[in-house]
PDB file of C-alpha atoms and ligand atoms in Angstrom:
ATOM      1  CA  UNK F  12      42.078-128.253 -85.880  1.00  0.00           C
ATOM      2  CA  UNK F  13      39.857-125.318 -86.606  1.00  0.00           C
ATOM      3  CA  UNK F  14      41.579-124.222 -89.838  1.00  0.00           C
ATOM      4  CA  UNK F  15      40.889-124.809 -93.555  1.00  0.00           C
ATOM      5  CA  UNK F  16      43.873-127.158 -93.962  1.00  0.00           C
ATOM      6  CA  UNK F  17      44.311-130.740 -92.765  1.00  0.00           C
ATOM      7  CA  UNK F  18      46.770-131.807 -90.077  1.00  0.00           C
ATOM      8  CA  UNK F  19      48.031-135.370 -90.614  1.00  0.00           C
ATOM      9  CA  UNK F  20      50.520-136.935 -88.170  1.00  0.00           C
ATOM     10  CA  UNK F  21      52.543-140.112 -88.826  1.00  0.00           C
ATOM     11  CA  UNK F  22      53.663-141.904 -85.657  1.00  0.00           C
ATOM     12  CA  UNK F  23      55.258-145.112 -84.517  1.00  0.00           C
ATOM     13  CA  UNK F  24      58.482-146.608 -83.175  1.00  0.00           C
ATOM     14  CA  UNK F  25      61.912-145.694 -84.491  1.00  0.00           C
ATOM     15  CA  UNK F  26      62.604-147.616 -87.720  1.00  0.00           C
ATOM     16  CA  UNK F  27      58.944-148.380 -88.499  1.00  0.00           C
ATOM     17  CA  UNK F  28      59.023-146.251 -91.667  1.00  0.00           C
ATOM     18  CA  UNK F  29      57.585-142.839 -90.648  1.00  0.00           C
ATOM     19  CA  UNK F  30      60.128-140.766 -92.576  1.00  0.00           C
ATOM     20  CA  UNK F  31      59.782-142.913 -95.697  1.00  0.00           C
ATOM     21  CA  UNK F  32      55.983-142.855 -95.653  1.00  0.00           C
ATOM     22  CA  UNK F  33      55.847-139.118 -94.884  1.00  0.00           C
ATOM     23  CA  UNK F  34      57.943-138.493 -98.005  1.00  0.00           C
ATOM     24  CA  UNK F  35      55.750-140.721-100.183  1.00  0.00           C
ATOM     25  CA  UNK F  36      52.497-139.152 -98.958  1.00  0.00           C
ATOM     26  CA  UNK F  37      53.945-135.683 -99.513  1.00  0.00           C
ATOM     27  CA  UNK F  38      55.141-136.518-103.047  1.00  0.00           C
ATOM     28  CA  UNK F  39      51.798-138.067-104.053  1.00  0.00           C
ATOM     29  CA  UNK F  40      49.809-135.099-102.711  1.00  0.00           C
ATOM     30  CA  UNK F  41      52.125-132.631-104.389  1.00  0.00           C
ATOM     31  CA  UNK F  42      51.858-134.518-107.714  1.00  0.00           C
ATOM     32  CA  UNK F  43      48.068-134.308-107.429  1.00  0.00           C
ATOM     33  CA  UNK F  44      48.321-130.521-107.107  1.00  0.00           C
ATOM     34  CA  UNK F  45      47.313-130.298-103.448  1.00  0.00           C
ATOM     35  CA  UNK F  46      49.011-127.640-101.264  1.00  0.00           C
ATOM     36  CA  UNK F  47      51.142-129.737 -98.903  1.00  0.00           C
ATOM     37  CA  UNK F  48      53.840-129.218 -96.286  1.00  0.00           C
ATOM     38  CA  UNK F  49      55.912-132.167 -95.048  1.00  0.00           C
ATOM     39  CA  UNK F  50      57.527-131.499 -91.694  1.00  0.00           C
ATOM     40  CA  UNK F  51      58.862-133.332 -88.669  1.00  0.00           C
ATOM     41  CA  UNK F  52      59.488-133.117 -84.948  1.00  0.00           C
ATOM     42  CA  UNK F  53      61.917-132.194 -83.599  1.00  0.00           C
ATOM     43  CA  UNK F  54      61.556-129.403 -86.136  1.00  0.00           C
ATOM     44  CA  UNK F  55      64.280-127.662 -88.144  1.00  0.00           C
ATOM     45  CA  UNK F  56      64.172-124.618 -85.824  1.00  0.00           C
ATOM     46  CA  UNK F  57      67.162-123.944 -83.547  1.00  0.00           C
ATOM     47  CA  UNK F  58      65.237-125.471 -80.594  1.00  0.00           C
ATOM     48  CA  UNK F  59      64.387-128.529 -82.698  1.00  0.00           C
ATOM     49  CA  UNK F  60      67.990-128.901 -83.868  1.00  0.00           C
ATOM     50  CA  UNK F  61      69.105-128.775 -80.253  1.00  0.00           C
ATOM     51  CA  UNK F  62      66.671-131.544 -79.299  1.00  0.00           C
ATOM     52  CA  UNK F  63      67.503-133.735 -82.325  1.00  0.00           C
ATOM     53  CA  UNK F  64      71.269-133.558 -81.986  1.00  0.00           C
ATOM     54  CA  UNK F  65      71.295-133.285 -78.193  1.00  0.00           C
ATOM     55  CA  UNK F  66      69.710-136.497 -76.973  1.00  0.00           C
ATOM     56  CA  UNK F  67      73.054-137.524 -75.473  1.00  0.00           C
ATOM     57  CA  UNK F  68      73.284-134.312 -73.444  1.00  0.00           C
ATOM     58  CA  UNK F  69      69.629-133.583 -72.691  1.00  0.00           C
ATOM     59  CA  UNK F  70      67.673-136.202 -70.794  1.00  0.00           C
ATOM     60  CA  UNK F  71      64.520-136.739 -68.765  1.00  0.00           C
ATOM     61  CA  UNK F  72      62.705-133.558 -67.787  1.00  0.00           C
ATOM     62  CA  UNK F  73      65.086-131.254 -69.699  1.00  0.00           C
ATOM     63  CA  UNK F  74      64.550-133.142 -72.985  1.00  0.00           C
ATOM     64  CA  UNK F  75      60.783-133.322 -72.319  1.00  0.00           C
ATOM     65  CA  UNK F  76      60.632-129.535 -71.959  1.00  0.00           C
ATOM     66  CA  UNK F  77      62.909-128.968 -74.949  1.00  0.00           C
ATOM     67  CA  UNK F  78      60.795-131.102 -77.344  1.00  0.00           C
ATOM     68  CA  UNK F  79      57.600-129.533 -75.991  1.00  0.00           C
ATOM     69  CA  UNK F  80      59.007-126.006 -76.492  1.00  0.00           C
ATOM     70  CA  UNK F  81      59.985-126.979 -80.031  1.00  0.00           C
ATOM     71  CA  UNK F  82      56.477-128.400 -80.629  1.00  0.00           C
ATOM     72  CA  UNK F  83      54.698-125.181 -79.520  1.00  0.00           C
ATOM     73  CA  UNK F  84      57.099-123.078 -81.609  1.00  0.00           C
ATOM     74  CA  UNK F  85      56.556-125.405 -84.584  1.00  0.00           C
ATOM     75  CA  UNK F  86      52.753-125.111 -84.182  1.00  0.00           C
ATOM     76  CA  UNK F  87      53.006-121.352 -83.922  1.00  0.00           C
ATOM     77  CA  UNK F  88      55.492-120.672 -86.729  1.00  0.00           C
ATOM     78  CA  UNK F  89      55.018-123.453 -89.266  1.00  0.00           C
ATOM     79  CA  UNK F  90      52.063-125.815 -88.782  1.00  0.00           C
ATOM     80  CA  UNK F  91      49.429-123.212 -87.816  1.00  0.00           C
ATOM     81  CA  UNK F  92      50.196-120.777 -90.667  1.00  0.00           C
ATOM     82  CA  UNK F  93      50.246-123.612 -93.264  1.00  0.00           C
ATOM     83  CA  UNK F  94      46.881-124.906 -92.014  1.00  0.00           C
ATOM     84  CA  UNK F  95      45.397-121.427 -92.106  1.00  0.00           C
ATOM     85  CA  UNK F  96      46.600-121.199 -95.728  1.00  0.00           C
ATOM     86  CA  UNK F  97      44.644-124.394 -96.481  1.00  0.00           C
ATOM     87  CA  UNK F  98      47.632-126.779 -96.775  1.00  0.00           C
ATOM     88  CA  UNK F  99      47.744-130.450 -95.848  1.00  0.00           C
ATOM     89  CA  UNK F 100      50.464-130.654 -93.196  1.00  0.00           C
ATOM     90  CA  UNK F 101      52.115-134.099 -92.942  1.00  0.00           C
ATOM     91  CA  UNK F 102      54.134-134.271 -89.732  1.00  0.00           C
ATOM     92  CA  UNK F 103      56.592-137.053 -88.821  1.00  0.00           C
ATOM     93  CA  UNK F 104      56.192-137.424 -85.025  1.00  0.00           C
ATOM     94  CA  UNK F 105      54.081-135.262 -82.668  1.00  0.00           C
ATOM     95  CA  UNK F 106      52.597-135.534 -79.143  1.00  0.00           C
ATOM     96  CA  UNK F 107      52.414-139.379 -79.116  1.00  0.00           C
ATOM     97  CA  UNK F 108      56.228-139.451 -79.543  1.00  0.00           C
ATOM     98  CA  UNK F 109      56.549-137.548 -76.281  1.00  0.00           C
ATOM     99  CA  UNK F 110      54.078-139.801 -74.500  1.00  0.00           C
ATOM    100  CA  UNK F 111      56.245-142.787 -75.472  1.00  0.00           C
ATOM    101  CA  UNK F 112      59.838-141.504 -75.666  1.00  0.00           C
ATOM    102  CA  UNK F 113      59.723-139.253 -72.596  1.00  0.00           C
ATOM    103  CA  UNK F 114      58.153-142.073 -70.554  1.00  0.00           C
ATOM    104  CA  UNK F 115      60.980-144.377 -71.747  1.00  0.00           C
ATOM    105  CA  UNK F 116      63.338-141.610 -70.590  1.00  0.00           C
ATOM    106  CA  UNK F 117      61.961-141.776 -67.072  1.00  0.00           C
ATOM    107  CA  UNK F 118      59.543-138.853 -67.209  1.00  0.00           C
ATOM    108  CA  UNK F 119      56.275-139.217 -65.303  1.00  0.00           C
ATOM    109  CA  UNK F 120      53.508-139.896 -67.878  1.00  0.00           C
ATOM    110  CA  UNK F 121      51.146-137.330 -66.329  1.00  0.00           C
ATOM    111  CA  UNK F 122      53.814-134.609 -66.517  1.00  0.00           C
ATOM    112  CA  UNK F 123      54.461-135.415 -70.193  1.00  0.00           C
ATOM    113  CA  UNK F 124      50.709-135.223 -70.861  1.00  0.00           C
ATOM    114  CA  UNK F 125      50.357-131.881 -69.062  1.00  0.00           C
ATOM    115  CA  UNK F 126      53.370-130.445 -70.879  1.00  0.00           C
ATOM    116  CA  UNK F 127      51.665-131.265 -74.185  1.00  0.00           C
ATOM    117  CA  UNK F 128      48.093-130.406 -73.206  1.00  0.00           C
ATOM    118  CA  UNK F 129      47.967-127.275 -75.331  1.00  0.00           C
ATOM    119  CA  UNK F 130      49.080-129.055 -78.513  1.00  0.00           C
ATOM    120  CA  UNK F 131      45.815-129.580 -80.451  1.00  0.00           C
ATOM    121  CA  UNK F 132      44.816-133.051 -81.690  1.00  0.00           C
ATOM    122  CA  UNK F 133      45.608-133.504 -85.404  1.00  0.00           C
ATOM    123  CA  UNK F 134      42.776-134.085 -87.901  1.00  0.00           C
ATOM    124  CA  UNK F 135      44.151-137.622 -88.394  1.00  0.00           C
ATOM    125  CA  UNK F 136      46.917-139.481 -86.580  1.00  0.00           C
ATOM    126  CA  UNK F 137      48.375-142.640 -88.121  1.00  0.00           C
ATOM    127  CA  UNK F 138      50.106-144.987 -85.717  1.00  0.00           C
ATOM    128  CA  UNK F 139      52.311-147.561 -87.451  1.00  0.00           C
ATOM    129  CA  UNK F 140      53.354-150.631 -85.488  1.00  0.00           C
ATOM    130  CA  UNK F 141      55.004-153.884 -86.507  1.00  0.00           C
ATOM    131  CA  UNK F 142      56.927-156.845 -85.181  1.00  0.00           C
ATOM    132  CA  UNK F 143      59.609-155.234 -82.970  1.00  0.00           C
ATOM    133  CA  UNK F 144      62.362-157.454 -84.366  1.00  0.00           C
ATOM    134  CA  UNK F 145      61.626-156.369 -87.946  1.00  0.00           C
ATOM    135  CA  UNK F 146      61.460-152.710 -86.910  1.00  0.00           C
ATOM    136  CA  UNK F 147      64.687-153.106 -84.962  1.00  0.00           C
ATOM    137  CA  UNK F 148      66.452-154.582 -88.001  1.00  0.00           C
ATOM    138  CA  UNK F 149      65.284-151.691 -90.192  1.00  0.00           C
ATOM    139  CA  UNK F 150      66.441-149.147 -87.598  1.00  0.00           C
ATOM    140  CA  UNK F 151      69.803-150.948 -87.336  1.00  0.00           C
ATOM    141  CA  UNK F 152      70.285-151.004 -91.132  1.00  0.00           C
ATOM    142  CA  UNK F 153      69.439-147.292 -91.331  1.00  0.00           C
ATOM    143  CA  UNK F 154      71.901-146.367 -88.527  1.00  0.00           C
ATOM    144  CA  UNK F 155      71.621-144.469 -85.244  1.00  0.00           C
ATOM    145  CA  UNK F 156      71.760-140.730 -84.625  1.00  0.00           C
ATOM    146  CA  UNK F 157      70.033-140.510 -81.251  1.00  0.00           C
ATOM    147  CA  UNK F 158      70.275-142.075 -77.795  1.00  0.00           C
ATOM    148  CA  UNK F 159      66.775-143.463 -78.508  1.00  0.00           C
ATOM    149  CA  UNK F 160      68.030-145.276 -81.656  1.00  0.00           C
ATOM    150  CA  UNK F 161      70.312-147.684 -79.812  1.00  0.00           C
ATOM    151  CA  UNK F 162      70.039-151.284 -80.935  1.00  0.00           C
ATOM    152  CA  UNK F 163      68.276-152.844 -77.966  1.00  0.00           C
ATOM    153  CA  UNK F 164      65.604-155.549 -78.259  1.00  0.00           C
ATOM    154  CA  UNK F 165      64.024-154.668 -74.893  1.00  0.00           C
ATOM    155  CA  UNK F 166      63.687-150.979 -75.830  1.00  0.00           C
ATOM    156  CA  UNK F 167      62.203-151.759 -79.235  1.00  0.00           C
ATOM    157  CA  UNK F 168      59.646-154.118 -77.623  1.00  0.00           C
ATOM    158  CA  UNK F 169      58.749-151.468 -75.024  1.00  0.00           C
ATOM    159  CA  UNK F 170      58.333-148.764 -77.679  1.00  0.00           C
ATOM    160  CA  UNK F 171      56.007-151.040 -79.673  1.00  0.00           C
ATOM    161  CA  UNK F 172      53.977-151.916 -76.564  1.00  0.00           C
ATOM    162  CA  UNK F 173      53.638-148.280 -75.531  1.00  0.00           C
ATOM    163  CA  UNK F 174      52.463-147.122 -78.969  1.00  0.00           C
ATOM    164  CA  UNK F 175      49.846-149.904 -79.001  1.00  0.00           C
ATOM    165  CA  UNK F 176      48.686-148.902 -75.496  1.00  0.00           C
ATOM    166  CA  UNK F 177      48.293-145.278 -76.585  1.00  0.00           C
ATOM    167  CA  UNK F 178      45.775-146.130 -79.323  1.00  0.00           C
ATOM    168  CA  UNK F 179      42.724-146.608 -77.101  1.00  0.00           C
ATOM    169  CA  UNK F 180      43.807-143.802 -74.780  1.00  0.00           C
ATOM    170  CA  UNK F 181      44.044-141.242 -77.576  1.00  0.00           C
ATOM    171  CA  UNK F 182      40.774-142.416 -79.143  1.00  0.00           C
ATOM    172  CA  UNK F 183      39.056-141.960 -75.786  1.00  0.00           C
ATOM    173  CA  UNK F 184      40.464-138.435 -75.791  1.00  0.00           C
ATOM    174  CA  UNK F 185      38.717-137.785 -79.121  1.00  0.00           C
ATOM    175  CA  UNK F 186      41.668-138.225 -81.486  1.00  0.00           C
ATOM    176  CA  UNK F 187      40.861-139.573 -84.970  1.00  0.00           C
ATOM    177  CA  UNK F 188      43.353-142.379 -85.161  1.00  0.00           C
ATOM    178  CA  UNK F 189      44.268-144.920 -87.846  1.00  0.00           C
ATOM    179  CA  UNK F 190      46.313-147.869 -86.588  1.00  0.00           C
ATOM    180  CA  UNK F 191      48.168-149.954 -89.178  1.00  0.00           C
ATOM    181  CA  UNK F 192      50.183-152.996 -88.178  1.00  0.00           C
ATOM    182  CA  UNK F 193      52.877-153.483 -90.821  1.00  0.00           C
ATOM    183  CA  UNK F 194      53.925-156.801 -92.244  1.00  0.00           C
ATOM    184  CA  UNK F 195      56.254-157.099 -95.211  1.00  0.00           C
ATOM    185  CA  UNK F 196      54.356-154.723 -97.486  1.00  0.00           C
ATOM    186  CA  UNK F 197      56.323-151.986 -99.260  1.00  0.00           C
ATOM    187  CA  UNK F 198      56.143-148.413 -97.971  1.00  0.00           C
ATOM    188  CA  UNK F 199      54.166-147.409-101.075  1.00  0.00           C
ATOM    189  CA  UNK F 200      51.281-149.643 -99.917  1.00  0.00           C
ATOM    190  CA  UNK F 201      51.296-147.969 -96.501  1.00  0.00           C
ATOM    191  CA  UNK F 202      51.309-144.536 -98.129  1.00  0.00           C
ATOM    192  CA  UNK F 203      48.312-145.534-100.295  1.00  0.00           C
ATOM    193  CA  UNK F 204      46.360-146.640 -97.218  1.00  0.00           C
ATOM    194  CA  UNK F 205      47.063-143.305 -95.532  1.00  0.00           C
ATOM    195  CA  UNK F 206      46.100-141.327 -98.642  1.00  0.00           C
ATOM    196  CA  UNK F 207      42.787-143.266 -98.822  1.00  0.00           C
ATOM    197  CA  UNK F 208      42.085-142.415 -95.158  1.00  0.00           C
ATOM    198  CA  UNK F 209      42.983-138.765 -95.785  1.00  0.00           C
ATOM    199  CA  UNK F 210      40.776-138.509 -98.877  1.00  0.00           C
ATOM    200  CA  UNK F 211      37.806-140.088 -97.088  1.00  0.00           C
ATOM    201  CA  UNK F 212      38.099-137.414 -94.405  1.00  0.00           C
ATOM    202  CA  UNK F 213      38.888-134.532 -96.708  1.00  0.00           C
ATOM    203  CA  UNK F 214      36.897-134.850 -99.928  1.00  0.00           C
ATOM    204  CA  UNK F 215      38.615-133.306-102.952  1.00  0.00           C
ATOM    205  CA  UNK F 216      37.857-129.650-103.610  1.00  0.00           C
ATOM    206  CA  UNK F 217      38.269-127.945-106.926  1.00  0.00           C
ATOM    207  CA  UNK F 218      40.944-125.611-105.498  1.00  0.00           C
ATOM    208  CA  UNK F 219      43.054-128.515-104.176  1.00  0.00           C
TER     209      UNK F 219
HETATM  210  N1  ADP W  10      57.669-150.745 -95.804  1.00  0.00           N
HETATM  211  C1  ADP W  10      58.998-150.864 -95.780  1.00  0.00           C
HETATM  212  N2  ADP W  10      59.598-152.011 -96.191  1.00  0.00           N
HETATM  213  C2  ADP W  10      60.940-152.154 -96.113  1.00  0.00           C
HETATM  214  N3  ADP W  10      61.801-151.221 -95.654  1.00  0.00           N
HETATM  215  C3  ADP W  10      61.259-150.074 -95.234  1.00  0.00           C
HETATM  216  C4  ADP W  10      59.854-149.824 -95.277  1.00  0.00           C
HETATM  217  N4  ADP W  10      59.619-148.574 -94.765  1.00  0.00           N
HETATM  218  C5  ADP W  10      60.841-148.061 -94.458  1.00  0.00           C
HETATM  219  N5  ADP W  10      61.826-148.941 -94.737  1.00  0.00           N
HETATM  220  C6  ADP W  10      63.279-148.770 -94.482  1.00  0.00           C
HETATM  221  O1  ADP W  10      63.449-148.921 -93.065  1.00  0.00           O
HETATM  222  C7  ADP W  10      64.393-147.953 -92.576  1.00  0.00           C
HETATM  223  C8  ADP W  10      63.726-147.079 -91.522  1.00  0.00           C
HETATM  224  O2  ADP W  10      62.721-146.285 -92.142  1.00  0.00           O
HETATM  225  P1  ADP W  10      62.451-144.777 -91.695  1.00  0.00           P
HETATM  226  O3  ADP W  10      61.446-144.227 -92.647  1.00  0.00           O
HETATM  227  O4  ADP W  10      63.748-144.031 -91.545  1.00  0.00           O
HETATM  228  O5  ADP W  10      61.806-145.020 -90.236  1.00  0.00           O
HETATM  229  P2  ADP W  10      61.453-143.997 -89.067  1.00  0.00           P
HETATM  230  O6  ADP W  10      61.363-142.611 -89.668  1.00  0.00           O
HETATM  231  O7  ADP W  10      60.130-144.485 -88.546  1.00  0.00           O
HETATM  232  O8  ADP W  10      62.521-144.144 -88.043  1.00  0.00           O
HETATM  233  C9  ADP W  10      64.894-147.161 -93.800  1.00  0.00           C
HETATM  234  O9  ADP W  10      66.119-147.711 -94.206  1.00  0.00           O
HETATM  235  C10 ADP W  10      63.795-147.370 -94.826  1.00  0.00           C
HETATM  236  O10 ADP W  10      64.311-147.302 -96.156  1.00  0.00           O
HETATM  237  C1  TYD W  11      59.450-135.712 -81.407  1.00  0.00           C
HETATM  238  C2  TYD W  11      60.298-136.153 -80.243  1.00  0.00           C
HETATM  239  C3  TYD W  11      61.642-136.443 -80.402  1.00  0.00           C
HETATM  240  N1  TYD W  11      62.406-136.808 -79.337  1.00  0.00           N
HETATM  241  C4  TYD W  11      63.849-137.065 -79.509  1.00  0.00           C
HETATM  242  C5  TYD W  11      64.188-138.542 -79.490  1.00  0.00           C
HETATM  243  C6  TYD W  11      64.446-138.866 -80.927  1.00  0.00           C
HETATM  244  O1  TYD W  11      65.268-139.999 -81.122  1.00  0.00           O
HETATM  245  C7  TYD W  11      65.112-137.600 -81.391  1.00  0.00           C
HETATM  246  C8  TYD W  11      65.155-137.437 -82.884  1.00  0.00           C
HETATM  247  O2  TYD W  11      63.955-137.855 -83.502  1.00  0.00           O
HETATM  248  P1  TYD W  11      63.915-139.055 -84.550  1.00  0.00           P
HETATM  249  O3  TYD W  11      62.603-139.013 -85.242  1.00  0.00           O
HETATM  250  O4  TYD W  11      64.300-140.307 -83.852  1.00  0.00           O
HETATM  251  O5  TYD W  11      65.070-138.631 -85.509  1.00  0.00           O
HETATM  252  P2  TYD W  11      65.429-139.149 -86.943  1.00  0.00           P
HETATM  253  O6  TYD W  11      64.581-138.378 -87.880  1.00  0.00           O
HETATM  254  O7  TYD W  11      66.903-138.807 -87.009  1.00  0.00           O
HETATM  255  O8  TYD W  11      65.117-140.626 -86.972  1.00  0.00           O
HETATM  256  O9  TYD W  11      64.346-136.570 -80.751  1.00  0.00           O
HETATM  257  C9  TYD W  11      61.843-136.932 -78.091  1.00  0.00           C
HETATM  258  O10 TYD W  11      62.512-137.277 -77.116  1.00  0.00           O
HETATM  259  N2  TYD W  11      60.514-136.656 -77.921  1.00  0.00           N
HETATM  260  C10 TYD W  11      59.719-136.250 -78.947  1.00  0.00           C
HETATM  261  O11 TYD W  11      58.505-135.995 -78.768  1.00  0.00           O
END
């Protein structure tokens, strides 16, 4: 994005470790003195809260529009201002989530793409994947709060496949994308890998 900050997005299937890694990356950057904002989608705005808690009521096109509205509001009110202030914004889920989850919810892929076409590509997008059975177990142990969290082997496999398929498509569209396929390594190792990728793209400055 054309702003002094850095927009980092963490993506991947439910249970892969996005929330955990986002927290670790945030804490490490904050400890190093960098200005950093950790955030997530759906956001904490009223629209985001409606999307997050409403996946049983809102489905298909309605949910697609709700999460897109939340995304544009989030960009306008939170992400954009933080980037203009020079912060590193670490966001748990973004456009790729819609390209996967809305498609799984029966929404035409082209419509989901068009709905999100004005959301700018991040400076770096990390897509985490891993063996669907391991991811499913982690998601199950953590517990479910959304219709998309249901414990279903077929859905977990489809989510994994769709994220993997997105990688080349997003790269062709000019997105800077880091794909990491997780094994048994701890979340701290994944966070370190992401921090290395971030630092190689955003060399340290004396004011950060
Ligand atoms: N690298 C890891 N190794 C083992 N467990 C992990 C790892 N990363 C996350 N977890 C655990 O897996 C569960 C799901 O992680 P979470 O960060 O909530 O995933 P997501 O945000 O992608 O849905 C949590 O209980 C978390 O503590
Ligand atoms: C970001 C996003 C979320 N959602 C919906 C489905 C998700 O399960 C739900 C909540 O996001 P999720 O990250 O699964 O929540 P949690 O932090 O509780 O694990 O929002 C979409 O349908 N599309 C999107 O693009």
